[in-house]
Amino acid sequence: MAIFSVYVVNKAGGLIYQLDSYAPRAEAEKTFSYPLDLLLKLHDERVLVAFGQRDGIRVGHAVLAINGMDVNGRYTADGKEVLEYLGNPANYPVSIRFGRPRLTSNEKLMLASMFHSLFAIGSQLSPEQGSSGIEMLETDTFKLHCYQTLTGIKFVVLADPRQAGIDSLLRKIYEIYSDFALKNPFYSLEMPIRACRGKATVGWCSGTWTLFTQPSWTLGPSWCGCFVGGRRQPCWPHKSLQPPRRLCSNCSAWQWC
Amino acid sequence: MTVHNLYLFDRNGVCLYYSEWHRKKQAGIPKEEEYKLMYGMLFSIRSFVSKMSPLDMKDGFLAFQTSRYKLHYYETPTGIKVVMNTDLGVGPIRDVLHHIYSALYVELVVKNPLCPLGQTVQSELFRSRLDSYVRSLPFFSARAG
């Protein structure tokens, strides 16, 4: 049951909504001694493995953390340059975590626009009359499904290749979009959808796909919605800013966290 | 269930071979432009897929489908790309595309000292063998359906 992400693309090809629901990341953390037997290079503000594959570390993987502390692009958490730090034998032995780099927001924007164009080219190169654009793109690690509405909005879902029922999920997302975005009087068409309903995750409820949303929270002690002794009380485990209960858009009922 | 057309590209984007069986709609642009557009689209899809993928890929991009046709893709480590457009009812045909590469292209073109590589394949033997192979495929029906 794995939906990796959801993208909503407007008529012009701009990304207006993006949701990463579940990301299985293959990561490998290992301790290295000087000299490093992997070749690292700087690419796109990230330090990537250019050559050298061992123990789950592949070419194209990025340096995610050094000695347990997450790196910030090309700089370590302390502000030193990663390549300089790893070039200095005094810093070894060092424990480095490698993994597939996460997409930045800019990259997601670019990929969404790229898909918008590929969708149109797929329709132009069709050997048959009246073809739509790319509706399903298959690879060995994921399947991308796309639904284009009559108004030109595209809903794109990345899922596990064996996942079924994505067509109904796409229609459902379209319904939720028209209910929450289009019927919102303050929403401008084709503009990015601000998460006015707070965080959302895609899930399965009552035999159908649905979007779980949480109301946007305010800072400070919040009522978590837990009922203790018949009254709403701030319950200590949930004193954090994260609301514990989520609203299911399908049955419109609060679900226990 | 039918096969619409087949493209063969090399690593530099040169269209080595193209043939069609049941194509109802032309692209509306000259053939050279169409080959370049197809190659560019496949190149972009490959890069798109490698960025989007949540896990490390082994085979990469396999196929895509629209409401009317399905495009199957097979790429060798040397950069030779075999692309086949078929009907929607056709399942994974990676082994068919691999056979076209290994038993037809490599045997009849690469191993032929008179066939210059990197250019459009002129070999009549390759053309006829490929045609008879595609016509013998179980999902190819002579009547365009």
mmCIF file of C-alpha atoms in Angstrom:
data_model
loop_
_atom_site.group_PDB
_atom_site.id
_atom_site.type_symbol
_atom_site.label_atom_id
_atom_site.label_comp_id
_atom_site.label_asym_id
_atom_site.label_seq_id
_atom_site.Cartn_x
_atom_site.Cartn_y
_atom_site.Cartn_z
ATOM 1 C CA MET A 1 0.000 0.000 0.000
ATOM 2 C CA ALA A 2 2.360 2.711 -1.115
ATOM 3 C CA ILE A 3 1.621 6.030 -2.680
ATOM 4 C CA PHE A 4 4.901 7.875 -2.942
ATOM 5 C CA SER A 5 3.753 11.318 -3.937
ATOM 6 C CA VAL A 6 0.992 13.423 -5.445
ATOM 7 C CA TYR A 7 1.517 16.402 -7.746
ATOM 8 C CA VAL A 8 -1.107 18.807 -9.076
ATOM 9 C CA VAL A 9 -0.062 20.731 -12.191
ATOM 10 C CA ASN A 10 -1.976 23.659 -13.638
ATOM 11 C CA LYS A 11 -2.812 24.463 -17.273
ATOM 12 C CA ALA A 12 0.463 26.243 -17.884
ATOM 13 C CA GLY A 13 2.572 23.459 -16.469
ATOM 14 C CA GLY A 14 3.305 25.038 -13.094
ATOM 15 C CA LEU A 15 3.193 22.956 -9.950
ATOM 16 C CA ILE A 16 0.397 24.107 -7.655
ATOM 17 C CA TYR A 17 0.394 21.366 -5.049
ATOM 18 C CA GLN A 18 2.774 18.666 -3.993
ATOM 19 C CA LEU A 19 2.548 15.984 -1.351
ATOM 20 C CA ASP A 20 5.168 13.402 -0.398
ATOM 21 C CA SER A 21 3.279 10.673 1.295
ATOM 22 C CA TYR A 22 5.704 7.843 1.724
ATOM 23 C CA ALA A 23 9.304 7.654 0.660
ATOM 24 C CA PRO A 24 11.265 4.436 1.135
ATOM 25 C CA ARG A 25 14.788 5.728 1.092
ATOM 26 C CA ALA A 26 17.683 3.364 0.665
ATOM 27 C CA GLU A 27 20.382 4.765 2.937
ATOM 28 C CA ALA A 28 23.712 3.369 4.020
ATOM 29 C CA GLU A 29 25.863 4.626 6.878
ATOM 30 C CA LYS A 30 29.443 3.471 7.121
ATOM 31 C CA THR A 31 32.628 4.398 8.906
ATOM 32 C CA PHE A 32 35.522 5.302 6.656
ATOM 33 C CA SER A 33 39.208 5.789 7.197
ATOM 34 C CA TYR A 34 41.545 7.986 5.176
ATOM 35 C CA PRO A 35 41.804 7.902 2.192
ATOM 36 C CA LEU A 36 38.188 7.624 1.072
ATOM 37 C CA ASP A 37 37.830 5.025 -1.660
ATOM 38 C CA LEU A 38 34.810 6.741 -3.189
ATOM 39 C CA LEU A 39 35.166 9.687 -5.524
ATOM 40 C CA LEU A 40 32.926 12.564 -4.466
ATOM 41 C CA LYS A 41 32.050 15.567 -6.550
ATOM 42 C CA LEU A 42 29.972 18.668 -6.113
ATOM 43 C CA HIS A 43 26.867 18.800 -8.281
ATOM 44 C CA ASP A 44 23.865 21.087 -7.949
ATOM 45 C CA GLU A 45 24.824 22.202 -4.443
ATOM 46 C CA ARG A 46 25.068 18.598 -3.252
ATOM 47 C CA VAL A 47 28.004 16.264 -2.748
ATOM 48 C CA LEU A 48 27.413 13.170 -4.874
ATOM 49 C CA VAL A 49 29.265 9.896 -5.344
ATOM 50 C CA ALA A 50 30.854 10.064 -8.788
ATOM 51 C CA PHE A 51 32.690 6.753 -8.735
ATOM 52 C CA GLY A 52 32.913 3.794 -6.417
ATOM 53 C CA GLN A 53 30.158 1.430 -5.403
ATOM 54 C CA ARG A 54 30.164 -0.690 -2.275
ATOM 55 C CA ASP A 55 27.843 -1.983 0.390
ATOM 56 C CA GLY A 56 24.681 -0.276 -0.717
ATOM 57 C CA ILE A 57 26.374 2.969 -1.771
ATOM 58 C CA ARG A 58 25.747 3.671 -5.454
ATOM 59 C CA VAL A 59 26.862 6.230 -7.973
ATOM 60 C CA GLY A 60 24.534 9.196 -7.712
ATOM 61 C CA HIS A 61 23.969 8.869 -3.987
ATOM 62 C CA ALA A 62 24.435 12.023 -1.972
ATOM 63 C CA VAL A 63 26.185 12.633 1.323
ATOM 64 C CA LEU A 64 23.297 12.974 3.772
ATOM 65 C CA ALA A 65 25.038 13.112 7.144
ATOM 66 C CA ILE A 66 28.536 13.164 8.603
ATOM 67 C CA ASN A 67 29.083 11.709 12.067
ATOM 68 C CA GLY A 68 25.357 11.638 12.628
ATOM 69 C CA MET A 69 24.789 15.307 11.832
ATOM 70 C CA ASP A 70 22.824 16.155 8.685
ATOM 71 C CA VAL A 71 24.761 18.102 6.090
ATOM 72 C CA ASN A 72 23.284 21.241 4.611
ATOM 73 C CA GLY A 73 23.867 20.932 0.881
ATOM 74 C CA ARG A 74 27.607 21.287 0.376
ATOM 75 C CA TYR A 75 28.313 22.447 3.928
ATOM 76 C CA THR A 76 28.356 20.438 7.120
ATOM 77 C CA ALA A 77 26.174 21.362 10.082
ATOM 78 C CA ASP A 78 29.080 23.492 11.414
ATOM 79 C CA GLY A 79 29.378 25.453 8.186
ATOM 80 C CA LYS A 80 32.553 23.819 6.878
ATOM 81 C CA GLU A 81 32.718 22.616 3.288
ATOM 82 C CA VAL A 82 32.072 18.875 3.063
ATOM 83 C CA LEU A 83 34.722 18.178 0.420
ATOM 84 C CA GLU A 84 37.366 20.068 2.385
ATOM 85 C CA TYR A 85 36.387 18.310 5.586
ATOM 86 C CA LEU A 86 36.637 14.897 3.954
ATOM 87 C CA GLY A 87 39.952 15.782 2.323
ATOM 88 C CA ASN A 88 41.610 16.387 5.685
ATOM 89 C CA PRO A 89 43.096 13.178 7.184
ATOM 90 C CA ALA A 90 42.832 14.636 10.687
ATOM 91 C CA ASN A 91 39.042 14.266 10.612
ATOM 92 C CA TYR A 92 39.124 10.496 10.125
ATOM 93 C CA PRO A 93 37.760 7.958 11.042
ATOM 94 C CA VAL A 94 34.459 9.475 10.019
ATOM 95 C CA SER A 95 30.991 8.010 9.718
ATOM 96 C CA ILE A 96 29.168 9.116 6.564
ATOM 97 C CA ARG A 97 25.572 8.394 5.580
ATOM 98 C CA PHE A 98 24.859 8.079 1.863
ATOM 99 C CA GLY A 99 21.494 7.833 0.193
ATOM 100 C CA ARG A 100 19.377 8.949 -2.724
ATOM 101 C CA PRO A 101 19.138 12.739 -2.570
ATOM 102 C CA ARG A 102 15.749 14.191 -1.749
ATOM 103 C CA LEU A 103 14.242 16.524 -4.296
ATOM 104 C CA THR A 104 14.277 20.206 -3.417
ATOM 105 C CA SER A 105 11.188 22.331 -4.067
ATOM 106 C CA ASN A 106 12.833 23.875 -7.106
ATOM 107 C CA GLU A 107 13.564 20.490 -8.566
ATOM 108 C CA LYS A 108 9.982 19.402 -8.026
ATOM 109 C CA LEU A 109 8.786 22.505 -9.841
ATOM 110 C CA MET A 110 11.095 21.766 -12.759
ATOM 111 C CA LEU A 111 10.124 18.114 -12.927
ATOM 112 C CA ALA A 112 6.431 18.963 -12.912
ATOM 113 C CA SER A 113 6.902 21.350 -15.834
ATOM 114 C CA MET A 114 8.989 18.745 -17.619
ATOM 115 C CA PHE A 115 6.226 16.218 -17.228
ATOM 116 C CA HIS A 116 3.701 18.727 -18.534
ATOM 117 C CA SER A 117 5.696 18.994 -21.781
ATOM 118 C CA LEU A 118 6.283 15.260 -22.052
ATOM 119 C CA PHE A 119 2.562 14.719 -21.660
ATOM 120 C CA ALA A 120 1.907 16.942 -24.670
ATOM 121 C CA ILE A 121 4.646 15.366 -26.801
ATOM 122 C CA GLY A 122 3.261 11.901 -26.024
ATOM 123 C CA SER A 123 -0.002 13.009 -27.537
ATOM 124 C CA GLN A 124 1.624 14.592 -30.587
ATOM 125 C CA LEU A 125 3.710 11.543 -31.494
ATOM 126 C CA SER A 126 0.743 9.212 -31.316
ATOM 127 C CA PRO A 127 0.342 6.775 -34.218
ATOM 128 C CA GLU A 128 -3.409 6.726 -33.557
ATOM 129 C CA GLN A 129 -6.034 9.408 -33.856
ATOM 130 C CA GLY A 130 -7.367 11.222 -30.828
ATOM 131 C CA SER A 131 -4.815 10.126 -28.286
ATOM 132 C CA SER A 132 -4.555 11.760 -24.901
ATOM 133 C CA GLY A 133 -1.211 12.498 -23.282
ATOM 134 C CA ILE A 134 0.753 10.111 -21.073
ATOM 135 C CA GLU A 135 -1.678 8.507 -18.657
ATOM 136 C CA MET A 136 0.562 5.915 -17.123
ATOM 137 C CA LEU A 137 4.337 5.705 -17.099
ATOM 138 C CA GLU A 138 5.923 2.509 -15.918
ATOM 139 C CA THR A 139 9.377 1.881 -14.516
ATOM 140 C CA ASP A 140 10.739 -0.923 -12.406
ATOM 141 C CA THR A 141 10.549 0.993 -9.098
ATOM 142 C CA PHE A 142 7.399 3.078 -9.496
ATOM 143 C CA LYS A 143 4.391 3.760 -11.694
ATOM 144 C CA LEU A 144 3.288 7.267 -12.488
ATOM 145 C CA HIS A 145 -0.409 7.829 -13.157
ATOM 146 C CA CYS A 146 -1.771 11.043 -14.582
ATOM 147 C CA TYR A 147 -5.309 12.283 -14.950
ATOM 148 C CA GLN A 148 -5.950 15.402 -16.974
ATOM 149 C CA THR A 149 -9.277 17.119 -16.355
ATOM 150 C CA LEU A 150 -11.290 18.910 -19.001
ATOM 151 C CA THR A 151 -9.971 22.210 -17.656
ATOM 152 C CA GLY A 152 -6.347 21.192 -18.166
ATOM 153 C CA ILE A 153 -5.366 20.487 -14.559
ATOM 154 C CA LYS A 154 -3.222 17.372 -14.214
ATOM 155 C CA PHE A 155 -3.238 15.173 -11.154
ATOM 156 C CA VAL A 156 -0.116 13.047 -11.022
ATOM 157 C CA VAL A 157 0.380 10.185 -8.571
ATOM 158 C CA LEU A 158 3.570 8.167 -8.093
ATOM 159 C CA ALA A 159 2.885 4.764 -6.625
ATOM 160 C CA ASP A 160 4.303 1.290 -6.170
ATOM 161 C CA PRO A 161 4.124 -0.667 -9.459
ATOM 162 C CA ARG A 162 1.812 -3.269 -7.950
ATOM 163 C CA GLN A 163 -0.592 -0.769 -6.420
ATOM 164 C CA ALA A 164 -4.132 -1.010 -7.807
ATOM 165 C CA GLY A 165 -7.022 1.407 -7.675
ATOM 166 C CA ILE A 166 -5.075 4.517 -8.598
ATOM 167 C CA ASP A 167 -7.684 5.628 -11.129
ATOM 168 C CA SER A 168 -10.264 5.981 -8.409
ATOM 169 C CA LEU A 169 -7.704 7.771 -6.247
ATOM 170 C CA LEU A 170 -7.097 10.299 -9.027
ATOM 171 C CA ARG A 171 -10.820 10.954 -9.391
ATOM 172 C CA LYS A 172 -11.068 11.319 -5.612
ATOM 173 C CA ILE A 173 -8.216 13.819 -5.523
ATOM 174 C CA TYR A 174 -10.021 15.789 -8.236
ATOM 175 C CA GLU A 175 -13.140 15.820 -6.062
ATOM 176 C CA ILE A 176 -11.178 16.998 -3.050
ATOM 177 C CA TYR A 177 -9.481 19.677 -5.162
ATOM 178 C CA SER A 178 -12.815 21.023 -6.345
ATOM 179 C CA ASP A 179 -14.264 20.887 -2.848
ATOM 180 C CA PHE A 180 -11.421 22.488 -0.932
ATOM 181 C CA ALA A 181 -9.660 24.664 -3.476
ATOM 182 C CA LEU A 182 -12.221 25.728 -6.044
ATOM 183 C CA LYS A 183 -15.010 26.335 -3.574
ATOM 184 C CA ASN A 184 -12.723 28.427 -1.422
ATOM 185 C CA PRO A 185 -13.578 32.065 -2.264
ATOM 186 C CA PHE A 186 -10.050 33.223 -1.429
ATOM 187 C CA TYR A 187 -8.331 30.791 -3.762
ATOM 188 C CA SER A 188 -7.109 32.195 -7.105
ATOM 189 C CA LEU A 189 -7.249 29.739 -9.971
ATOM 190 C CA GLU A 190 -3.977 28.230 -11.226
ATOM 191 C CA MET A 191 -2.134 29.551 -8.164
ATOM 192 C CA PRO A 192 -0.290 27.317 -5.689
ATOM 193 C CA ILE A 193 -2.678 25.771 -3.200
ATOM 194 C CA ARG A 194 -1.653 26.934 0.244
ATOM 195 C CA ALA A 195 -2.115 24.197 2.805
ATOM 196 C CA CYS A 196 -5.035 25.981 4.399
ATOM 197 C CA ARG A 197 -6.223 22.665 5.668
ATOM 198 C CA GLY A 198 -2.871 21.886 7.240
ATOM 199 C CA LYS A 199 -0.902 18.725 6.536
ATOM 200 C CA ALA A 200 -2.471 15.969 4.509
ATOM 201 C CA THR A 201 -1.640 12.349 3.903
ATOM 202 C CA VAL A 202 -3.097 9.862 1.487
ATOM 203 C CA GLY A 203 -4.574 6.772 3.044
ATOM 204 C CA TRP A 204 -7.140 4.060 2.964
ATOM 205 C CA CYS A 205 -10.378 4.439 4.929
ATOM 206 C CA SER A 206 -13.668 2.588 4.709
ATOM 207 C CA GLY A 207 -12.799 0.692 1.582
ATOM 208 C CA THR A 208 -11.704 3.638 -0.497
ATOM 209 C CA TRP A 209 -8.836 6.025 -1.005
ATOM 210 C CA THR A 210 -9.043 9.277 0.853
ATOM 211 C CA LEU A 211 -7.062 12.281 1.894
ATOM 212 C CA PHE A 212 -6.494 12.663 5.605
ATOM 213 C CA THR A 213 -6.231 16.309 6.584
ATOM 214 C CA GLN A 214 -5.383 17.979 9.836
ATOM 215 C CA PRO A 215 -6.531 21.430 10.766
ATOM 216 C CA SER A 216 -3.786 24.023 10.766
ATOM 217 C CA TRP A 217 -2.629 24.453 14.293
ATOM 218 C CA THR A 218 -1.777 27.552 16.211
ATOM 219 C CA LEU A 219 1.306 27.976 18.293
ATOM 220 C CA GLY A 220 1.032 27.521 22.004
ATOM 221 C CA PRO A 221 -0.715 24.887 24.051
ATOM 222 C CA SER A 222 -3.410 23.523 21.856
ATOM 223 C CA TRP A 223 -6.388 21.470 22.631
ATOM 224 C CA CYS A 224 -5.580 18.183 21.110
ATOM 225 C CA GLY A 225 -9.140 17.010 20.960
ATOM 226 C CA CYS A 226 -8.598 14.113 23.332
ATOM 227 C CA PHE A 227 -11.453 13.508 25.651
ATOM 228 C CA VAL A 228 -10.437 12.790 29.205
ATOM 229 C CA GLY A 229 -13.245 12.180 31.685
ATOM 230 C CA GLY A 230 -15.841 13.487 29.270
ATOM 231 C CA ARG A 231 -14.151 16.894 28.818
ATOM 232 C CA ARG A 232 -11.658 18.173 26.255
ATOM 233 C CA GLN A 233 -8.345 18.557 27.983
ATOM 234 C CA PRO A 234 -4.786 19.124 26.876
ATOM 235 C CA CYS A 235 -3.367 15.651 27.196
ATOM 236 C CA TRP A 236 0.306 15.552 28.034
ATOM 237 C CA PRO A 237 1.516 13.110 25.388
ATOM 238 C CA HIS A 238 0.076 15.400 22.746
ATOM 239 C CA LYS A 239 1.252 18.676 24.111
ATOM 240 C CA SER A 240 3.400 19.097 21.027
ATOM 241 C CA LEU A 241 2.249 21.217 18.124
ATOM 242 C CA GLN A 242 1.223 18.180 16.140
ATOM 243 C CA PRO A 243 -2.523 17.577 16.373
ATOM 244 C CA PRO A 244 -3.107 13.937 17.118
ATOM 245 C CA ARG A 245 -6.407 13.431 15.421
ATOM 246 C CA ARG A 246 -7.001 13.586 11.754
ATOM 247 C CA LEU A 247 -10.109 14.355 9.755
ATOM 248 C CA CYS A 248 -10.968 11.785 7.126
ATOM 249 C CA SER A 249 -12.449 13.524 4.090
ATOM 250 C CA ASN A 250 -14.354 10.408 3.116
ATOM 251 C CA CYS A 251 -16.438 9.747 6.208
ATOM 252 C CA SER A 252 -15.900 13.214 7.714
ATOM 253 C CA ALA A 253 -15.182 11.728 11.077
ATOM 254 C CA TRP A 254 -12.304 12.259 13.442
ATOM 255 C CA GLN A 255 -9.995 9.333 13.465
ATOM 256 C CA TRP A 256 -7.861 8.453 16.446
ATOM 257 C CA CYS A 257 -4.177 8.960 15.843
ATOM 258 C CA MET B 1 -3.909 -5.917 -30.706
ATOM 259 C CA THR B 2 -1.378 -4.664 -33.147
ATOM 260 C CA VAL B 3 2.003 -3.077 -33.633
ATOM 261 C CA HIS B 4 1.996 0.490 -34.977
ATOM 262 C CA ASN B 5 5.637 1.266 -35.594
ATOM 263 C CA LEU B 6 9.206 0.698 -34.479
ATOM 264 C CA TYR B 7 12.171 3.026 -34.032
ATOM 265 C CA LEU B 8 15.805 2.158 -33.478
ATOM 266 C CA PHE B 9 18.116 4.876 -32.160
ATOM 267 C CA ASP B 10 21.798 4.853 -31.400
ATOM 268 C CA ARG B 11 23.534 6.620 -28.539
ATOM 269 C CA ASN B 12 23.992 9.872 -30.485
ATOM 270 C CA GLY B 13 20.337 10.232 -31.337
ATOM 271 C CA VAL B 14 20.657 9.072 -34.929
ATOM 272 C CA CYS B 15 17.597 7.127 -36.027
ATOM 273 C CA LEU B 16 19.084 3.900 -37.321
ATOM 274 C CA TYR B 17 15.849 2.346 -38.467
ATOM 275 C CA TYR B 18 12.153 3.113 -38.655
ATOM 276 C CA SER B 19 9.292 1.046 -39.982
ATOM 277 C CA GLU B 20 5.534 1.129 -39.572
ATOM 278 C CA TRP B 21 2.817 -1.394 -39.941
ATOM 279 C CA HIS B 22 -0.471 0.137 -38.865
ATOM 280 C CA ARG B 23 -0.114 3.832 -38.377
ATOM 281 C CA LYS B 24 -3.264 5.882 -38.736
ATOM 282 C CA LYS B 25 -2.010 9.317 -37.875
ATOM 283 C CA GLN B 26 1.201 10.962 -38.974
ATOM 284 C CA ALA B 27 2.923 13.386 -36.647
ATOM 285 C CA GLY B 28 2.383 16.366 -38.941
ATOM 286 C CA ILE B 29 6.089 17.169 -39.064
ATOM 287 C CA PRO B 30 8.819 15.867 -41.427
ATOM 288 C CA LYS B 31 10.239 12.457 -40.625
ATOM 289 C CA GLU B 32 13.636 13.801 -39.535
ATOM 290 C CA GLU B 33 11.951 16.151 -37.084
ATOM 291 C CA GLU B 34 9.801 13.362 -35.785
ATOM 292 C CA TYR B 35 12.826 11.172 -35.052
ATOM 293 C CA LYS B 36 14.522 14.009 -33.220
ATOM 294 C CA LEU B 37 11.378 14.737 -31.214
ATOM 295 C CA MET B 38 10.979 11.093 -30.287
ATOM 296 C CA TYR B 39 14.608 10.809 -29.207
ATOM 297 C CA GLY B 40 14.385 14.032 -27.227
ATOM 298 C CA MET B 41 11.238 12.879 -25.493
ATOM 299 C CA LEU B 42 12.820 9.568 -24.521
ATOM 300 C CA PHE B 43 15.970 11.269 -23.289
ATOM 301 C CA SER B 44 13.898 13.619 -21.131
ATOM 302 C CA ILE B 45 11.745 10.801 -19.805
ATOM 303 C CA ARG B 46 14.855 8.861 -18.783
ATOM 304 C CA SER B 47 16.275 11.799 -16.889
ATOM 305 C CA PHE B 48 12.866 12.583 -15.355
ATOM 306 C CA VAL B 49 12.454 9.018 -14.151
ATOM 307 C CA SER B 50 15.929 8.787 -12.638
ATOM 308 C CA LYS B 51 15.284 11.951 -10.615
ATOM 309 C CA MET B 52 11.774 11.004 -9.511
ATOM 310 C CA SER B 53 12.463 7.453 -8.515
ATOM 311 C CA PRO B 54 12.323 6.817 -4.769
ATOM 312 C CA LEU B 55 14.719 3.867 -5.021
ATOM 313 C CA ASP B 56 17.743 2.995 -7.113
ATOM 314 C CA MET B 57 16.643 1.858 -10.543
ATOM 315 C CA LYS B 58 17.787 -1.289 -12.273
ATOM 316 C CA ASP B 59 15.989 -1.312 -15.601
ATOM 317 C CA GLY B 60 14.772 2.262 -15.584
ATOM 318 C CA PHE B 61 11.956 3.478 -17.778
ATOM 319 C CA LEU B 62 10.012 0.569 -19.269
ATOM 320 C CA ALA B 63 6.876 1.828 -21.013
ATOM 321 C CA PHE B 64 4.221 4.501 -21.055
ATOM 322 C CA GLN B 65 0.672 4.458 -22.253
ATOM 323 C CA THR B 66 -1.908 6.984 -23.324
ATOM 324 C CA SER B 67 -5.572 6.496 -24.059
ATOM 325 C CA ARG B 68 -4.818 5.049 -27.513
ATOM 326 C CA TYR B 69 -1.351 3.510 -27.669
ATOM 327 C CA LYS B 70 1.439 2.121 -25.574
ATOM 328 C CA LEU B 71 5.094 2.867 -26.118
ATOM 329 C CA HIS B 72 7.564 0.169 -25.090
ATOM 330 C CA TYR B 73 11.187 1.053 -24.532
ATOM 331 C CA TYR B 74 14.337 -0.985 -24.265
ATOM 332 C CA GLU B 75 17.830 0.403 -23.954
ATOM 333 C CA THR B 76 21.094 -1.500 -24.100
ATOM 334 C CA PRO B 77 24.169 -0.529 -22.076
ATOM 335 C CA THR B 78 25.746 0.739 -25.313
ATOM 336 C CA GLY B 79 22.977 3.269 -25.790
ATOM 337 C CA ILE B 80 21.010 1.532 -28.558
ATOM 338 C CA LYS B 81 17.324 2.238 -27.981
ATOM 339 C CA VAL B 82 14.545 0.063 -29.336
ATOM 340 C CA VAL B 83 11.127 1.737 -29.226
ATOM 341 C CA MET B 84 7.894 0.050 -30.254
ATOM 342 C CA ASN B 85 4.414 1.567 -30.315
ATOM 343 C CA THR B 86 1.638 -0.943 -29.887
ATOM 344 C CA ASP B 87 -2.001 -1.188 -28.996
ATOM 345 C CA LEU B 88 -3.142 -0.919 -25.391
ATOM 346 C CA GLY B 89 -3.808 -4.610 -24.913
ATOM 347 C CA VAL B 90 -0.147 -5.602 -25.143
ATOM 348 C CA GLY B 91 1.690 -6.516 -21.938
ATOM 349 C CA PRO B 92 5.403 -6.198 -21.200
ATOM 350 C CA ILE B 93 7.433 -7.063 -24.301
ATOM 351 C CA ARG B 94 10.933 -6.384 -23.054
ATOM 352 C CA ASP B 95 12.084 -9.792 -24.269
ATOM 353 C CA VAL B 96 10.742 -9.080 -27.767
ATOM 354 C CA LEU B 97 12.678 -5.822 -27.944
ATOM 355 C CA HIS B 98 15.758 -7.576 -26.604
ATOM 356 C CA HIS B 99 15.400 -10.182 -29.342
ATOM 357 C CA ILE B 100 15.141 -7.461 -31.978
ATOM 358 C CA TYR B 101 18.387 -6.017 -30.681
ATOM 359 C CA SER B 102 20.405 -9.181 -30.102
ATOM 360 C CA ALA B 103 19.206 -11.581 -32.774
ATOM 361 C CA LEU B 104 18.463 -9.075 -35.525
ATOM 362 C CA TYR B 105 20.397 -5.844 -35.102
ATOM 363 C CA VAL B 106 23.616 -7.323 -33.676
ATOM 364 C CA GLU B 107 23.619 -10.385 -35.924
ATOM 365 C CA LEU B 108 22.691 -8.730 -39.185
ATOM 366 C CA VAL B 109 24.004 -5.185 -38.883
ATOM 367 C CA VAL B 110 26.772 -4.978 -36.312
ATOM 368 C CA LYS B 111 28.448 -8.171 -37.427
ATOM 369 C CA ASN B 112 28.155 -7.200 -41.079
ATOM 370 C CA PRO B 113 31.410 -5.507 -42.136
ATOM 371 C CA LEU B 114 29.657 -3.769 -45.020
ATOM 372 C CA CYS B 115 27.073 -2.061 -42.820
ATOM 373 C CA PRO B 116 28.496 1.241 -41.511
ATOM 374 C CA LEU B 117 27.496 1.815 -37.905
ATOM 375 C CA GLY B 118 26.154 5.148 -36.745
ATOM 376 C CA GLN B 119 24.081 5.634 -39.894
ATOM 377 C CA THR B 120 20.647 4.551 -41.074
ATOM 378 C CA VAL B 121 20.548 0.832 -41.688
ATOM 379 C CA GLN B 122 20.257 0.100 -45.408
ATOM 380 C CA SER B 123 20.456 -3.671 -45.143
ATOM 381 C CA GLU B 124 17.614 -5.318 -47.026
ATOM 382 C CA LEU B 125 18.146 -8.537 -45.088
ATOM 383 C CA PHE B 126 17.666 -6.727 -41.786
ATOM 384 C CA ARG B 127 14.521 -5.051 -43.089
ATOM 385 C CA SER B 128 12.906 -8.262 -44.285
ATOM 386 C CA ARG B 129 13.890 -10.332 -41.240
ATOM 387 C CA LEU B 130 12.606 -7.658 -38.872
ATOM 388 C CA ASP B 131 9.367 -7.363 -40.821
ATOM 389 C CA SER B 132 8.722 -11.103 -40.764
ATOM 390 C CA TYR B 133 9.630 -11.283 -37.059
ATOM 391 C CA VAL B 134 7.220 -8.528 -36.112
ATOM 392 C CA ARG B 135 4.466 -10.049 -38.237
ATOM 393 C CA SER B 136 4.991 -13.371 -36.492
ATOM 394 C CA LEU B 137 4.491 -11.874 -33.017
ATOM 395 C CA PRO B 138 1.410 -13.165 -31.173
ATOM 396 C CA PHE B 139 0.052 -9.672 -30.560
ATOM 397 C CA PHE B 140 0.342 -8.607 -34.179
ATOM 398 C CA SER B 141 -2.840 -8.933 -36.168
ATOM 399 C CA ALA B 142 -2.799 -8.291 -39.900
ATOM 400 C CA ARG B 143 -6.101 -6.485 -39.676
ATOM 401 C CA ALA B 144 -5.556 -3.115 -37.981
ATOM 402 C CA GLY B 145 -7.851 -3.452 -34.953
#
